[in-house]
Amino acid sequence: MATIPLWEKQTIMMPRREAFIRDVRQALRDLQPTLFQSLEGGRPSRLLHLDAWARKSVVKHFDPADFAQDDPQGRLAKAVDKFRTVVAQVPSRAPVTKAQRRDGEDALRELAQVLREMVLKEWQTAADELINKTEKWCTALDWRTRRQTAELSETLLDSYQLPQLLIYADEELFVLSPIARFVPDGMGAYQLSIQPSFELSSIYRDFDGVWYGHVDLNHGQVHARREQWSKHILEACVRELKSLA
């Protein structure tokens, strides 16, 4: 798998596919107005970065091979080519015209919509697999479970739903809830919490697609030990959360 370095943590390598997704998300954010506080101390106003999309770097990490399984008809590659064509027509020094801005933003949103379908499908599949496995382990442990639906919203993915699992173990209620698809150094996160306490354990999906839980929670989330998510780690997390509540 092709990777690029994460300069903030050079021990972590971000796959090229994730770098491309990250750059498209950032370009979408740049289309949104941001709060701007004047130096005179007046009321915050909205500052719109109208031309932030006009960068070749938005798609510099794109490689169709990274999306071959998700995009057999090449829809994403066509959308990227269209975006590149529009950006190539934007002058490097002269102001962007209204027509160029409209065409560029349209091309970016079209690209983002195609990418959204692929990323969301992949993320929902991964979340379903996590919940299914955890549910089976709970059954084997004679713990009762009940599914609910959680509502989330993220840049690129917009509003969407993921499963949430309620676990009744040892006369306590635990909730396995989705956090986000886009998290630092990973491709998604859930959390296991004991109710009504604020104690929780993070469950991260690594760049290799494998889910990892955290144990030794008495050392705090930052220093907790990471282990591949399994029936054994689920039991350990439940036991530790109960002791900390």
XYZ file of C-alpha atoms in Angstrom:
245
model
C 0.000 0.000 0.000
C 1.453 3.359 -1.012
C 1.938 5.726 1.908
C 3.038 9.273 2.612
C 4.559 10.510 5.852
C 2.504 12.270 8.495
C 4.935 15.013 9.403
C 3.358 15.537 12.786
C 4.118 11.921 13.741
C 6.667 10.429 11.460
C 6.227 6.979 12.980
C 2.709 6.893 11.475
C 2.279 6.489 7.743
C -0.879 7.689 6.044
C -1.955 5.666 2.998
C -2.029 7.627 -0.245
C -5.766 6.950 -0.554
C -6.414 8.555 2.845
C -4.223 11.529 1.954
C -6.354 12.143 -1.139
C -9.570 11.911 0.883
C -8.118 14.286 3.481
C -7.212 16.867 0.832
C -10.668 16.805 -0.733
C -12.244 17.268 2.710
C -10.007 20.269 3.365
C -10.960 21.796 0.014
C -14.632 21.414 0.925
C -14.019 23.152 4.245
C -12.378 26.012 2.379
C -15.628 26.580 0.508
C -17.418 27.276 3.784
C -17.443 30.744 5.349
C -15.347 31.057 8.496
C -15.691 33.511 11.384
C -13.427 36.533 11.034
C -12.807 38.872 13.988
C -11.795 42.380 12.951
C -8.790 43.983 14.644
C -11.024 46.823 15.805
C -12.969 44.379 17.976
C -16.239 44.556 16.102
C -18.761 41.755 15.739
C -17.398 38.611 14.031
C -18.176 38.526 10.333
C -18.095 35.759 7.757
C -15.047 35.496 5.526
C -15.472 33.268 2.481
C -12.347 31.777 0.917
C -13.832 31.892 -2.575
C -10.825 30.575 -4.450
C -9.351 28.087 -1.989
C -10.461 25.182 -4.190
C -8.203 26.325 -7.046
C -5.194 24.227 -6.104
C -3.687 21.342 -8.025
C -2.605 19.917 -4.670
C -6.226 18.976 -3.885
C -5.873 15.898 -6.101
C -2.113 15.380 -6.083
C -2.425 12.125 -4.083
C -5.073 10.597 -6.313
C -4.243 7.247 -7.898
C -7.066 5.269 -9.563
C -5.447 2.037 -8.374
C -6.328 2.970 -4.779
C -10.030 2.968 -5.685
C -10.105 0.137 -8.215
C -12.392 -2.096 -6.144
C -14.744 0.741 -5.229
C -14.891 2.342 -8.664
C -14.812 -0.279 -11.438
C -16.335 2.164 -13.940
C -13.846 4.927 -13.219
C -16.362 7.554 -12.075
C -13.936 9.026 -9.569
C -11.095 9.227 -12.095
C -13.353 11.112 -14.501
C -14.383 13.544 -11.774
C -10.734 14.122 -10.850
C -9.821 14.741 -14.501
C -12.648 17.273 -14.797
C -11.458 19.073 -11.688
C -7.878 19.132 -12.959
C -9.041 20.596 -16.271
C -10.865 23.416 -14.519
C -7.945 24.198 -12.197
C -5.530 24.243 -15.157
C -7.549 27.084 -16.661
C -7.269 29.264 -13.561
C -4.530 31.890 -13.964
C -1.793 31.842 -11.357
C -1.785 35.618 -10.808
C -4.908 37.132 -12.333
C -8.176 37.117 -10.345
C -10.510 34.168 -10.811
C -13.550 35.049 -12.889
C -17.096 34.326 -11.725
C -17.451 31.663 -14.412
C -14.208 29.963 -13.379
C -15.231 30.058 -9.740
C -18.634 28.552 -10.515
C -17.166 25.820 -12.718
C -14.450 25.045 -10.203
C -16.744 24.769 -7.230
C -19.178 22.652 -9.238
C -16.335 20.325 -10.281
C -15.120 20.033 -6.686
C -18.590 19.236 -5.348
C -19.142 16.668 -8.105
C -15.824 15.046 -7.207
C -16.716 15.105 -3.515
C -20.102 13.493 -4.111
C -18.587 10.553 -5.990
C -15.937 10.172 -3.288
C -18.566 10.450 -0.534
C -20.477 7.432 -1.866
C -17.361 5.269 -1.802
C -16.010 6.376 1.569
C -19.387 6.200 3.286
C -20.096 2.708 1.970
C -16.680 1.497 3.131
C -17.096 3.137 6.559
C -20.610 1.771 7.122
C -19.428 -1.718 6.152
C -16.541 -1.522 8.619
C -18.855 -0.273 11.378
C -21.363 -3.076 10.709
C -18.578 -5.651 10.956
C -17.447 -4.196 14.292
C -20.968 -4.262 15.718
C -21.707 -7.764 14.374
C -18.569 -9.243 15.919
C -19.103 -7.493 19.235
C -22.719 -8.625 19.320
C -21.698 -12.263 18.803
C -19.109 -12.065 21.587
C -21.706 -10.563 23.918
C -24.071 -13.430 23.170
C -21.313 -15.927 23.916
C -20.711 -14.138 27.235
C -24.421 -14.227 28.041
C -24.683 -10.432 27.868
C -27.866 -8.929 26.480
C -27.607 -6.416 23.640
C -29.833 -4.029 21.768
C -29.094 -2.012 18.645
C -29.886 1.632 18.093
C -29.125 4.090 15.313
C -26.738 6.995 15.835
C -26.829 10.167 13.749
C -23.507 11.690 12.679
C -22.318 14.484 10.417
C -18.845 15.073 8.991
C -17.321 17.107 6.198
C -17.496 15.101 2.959
C -19.884 12.498 4.411
C -22.566 15.026 5.413
C -25.317 13.525 7.614
C -25.398 9.743 7.918
C -26.273 6.911 10.279
C -24.294 4.146 11.983
C -25.304 1.370 14.386
C -24.895 1.809 18.119
C -24.883 -1.150 20.515
C -26.277 -1.205 24.036
C -24.679 -3.927 26.166
C -26.110 -5.140 29.470
C -23.229 -6.861 31.257
C -22.854 -7.709 34.943
C -25.883 -5.573 35.829
C -24.350 -2.517 34.158
C -25.179 -0.688 30.928
C -22.399 -0.150 28.399
C -22.781 1.713 25.100
C -20.661 1.124 22.005
C -21.098 4.372 20.058
C -19.615 5.723 16.818
C -17.415 8.808 17.084
C -16.297 9.665 13.535
C -14.837 8.280 10.339
C -12.121 10.923 10.244
C -9.858 10.727 13.279
C -6.128 11.373 13.793
C -3.934 8.482 12.658
C -6.834 6.198 11.731
C -9.888 5.472 9.622
C -12.643 5.672 12.195
C -13.418 5.405 15.872
C -16.046 4.075 18.260
C -16.074 4.348 22.025
C -17.247 1.955 24.716
C -18.629 3.759 27.759
C -20.264 2.687 30.999
C -23.457 4.529 31.896
C -23.990 6.958 33.484
C -20.282 7.462 34.174
C -17.966 9.470 31.944
C -15.471 6.597 31.833
C -14.848 5.231 28.338
C -12.481 3.233 26.159
C -11.626 4.219 22.597
C -11.821 1.713 19.755
C -9.859 2.823 16.703
C -9.766 1.502 13.163
C -6.197 1.636 11.964
C -5.002 2.422 8.447
C -4.771 -1.333 7.881
C -8.531 -1.614 8.453
C -8.121 -3.504 11.739
C -10.017 -2.413 14.858
C -8.039 -1.915 18.078
C -9.299 -1.481 21.623
C -7.531 0.076 24.589
C -6.899 -1.630 27.911
C -5.029 -0.668 31.090
C -7.377 2.303 31.283
C -6.208 3.190 34.784
C -3.215 4.823 33.064
C -5.525 7.115 31.077
C -6.505 7.052 27.405
C -3.167 8.451 26.233
C -1.149 5.735 27.966
C -3.600 2.852 27.576
C -2.326 -0.282 25.859
C -3.661 -0.912 22.352
C -4.753 -4.430 21.424
C -6.627 -5.848 18.443
C -10.357 -5.857 19.169
C -11.462 -9.298 20.272
C -13.723 -11.054 22.753
C -10.897 -11.016 25.284
C -10.287 -7.266 24.898
C -14.025 -6.569 25.055
C -14.171 -8.418 28.402
C -11.115 -6.524 29.656
C -12.601 -3.172 28.700
C -15.908 -3.947 30.386
C -14.125 -5.114 33.522
C -11.888 -2.044 33.668
C -14.680 0.442 32.959
C -16.746 -1.097 35.734
C -13.849 -0.771 38.182
C -13.318 2.892 37.237
C -16.982 3.950 37.372
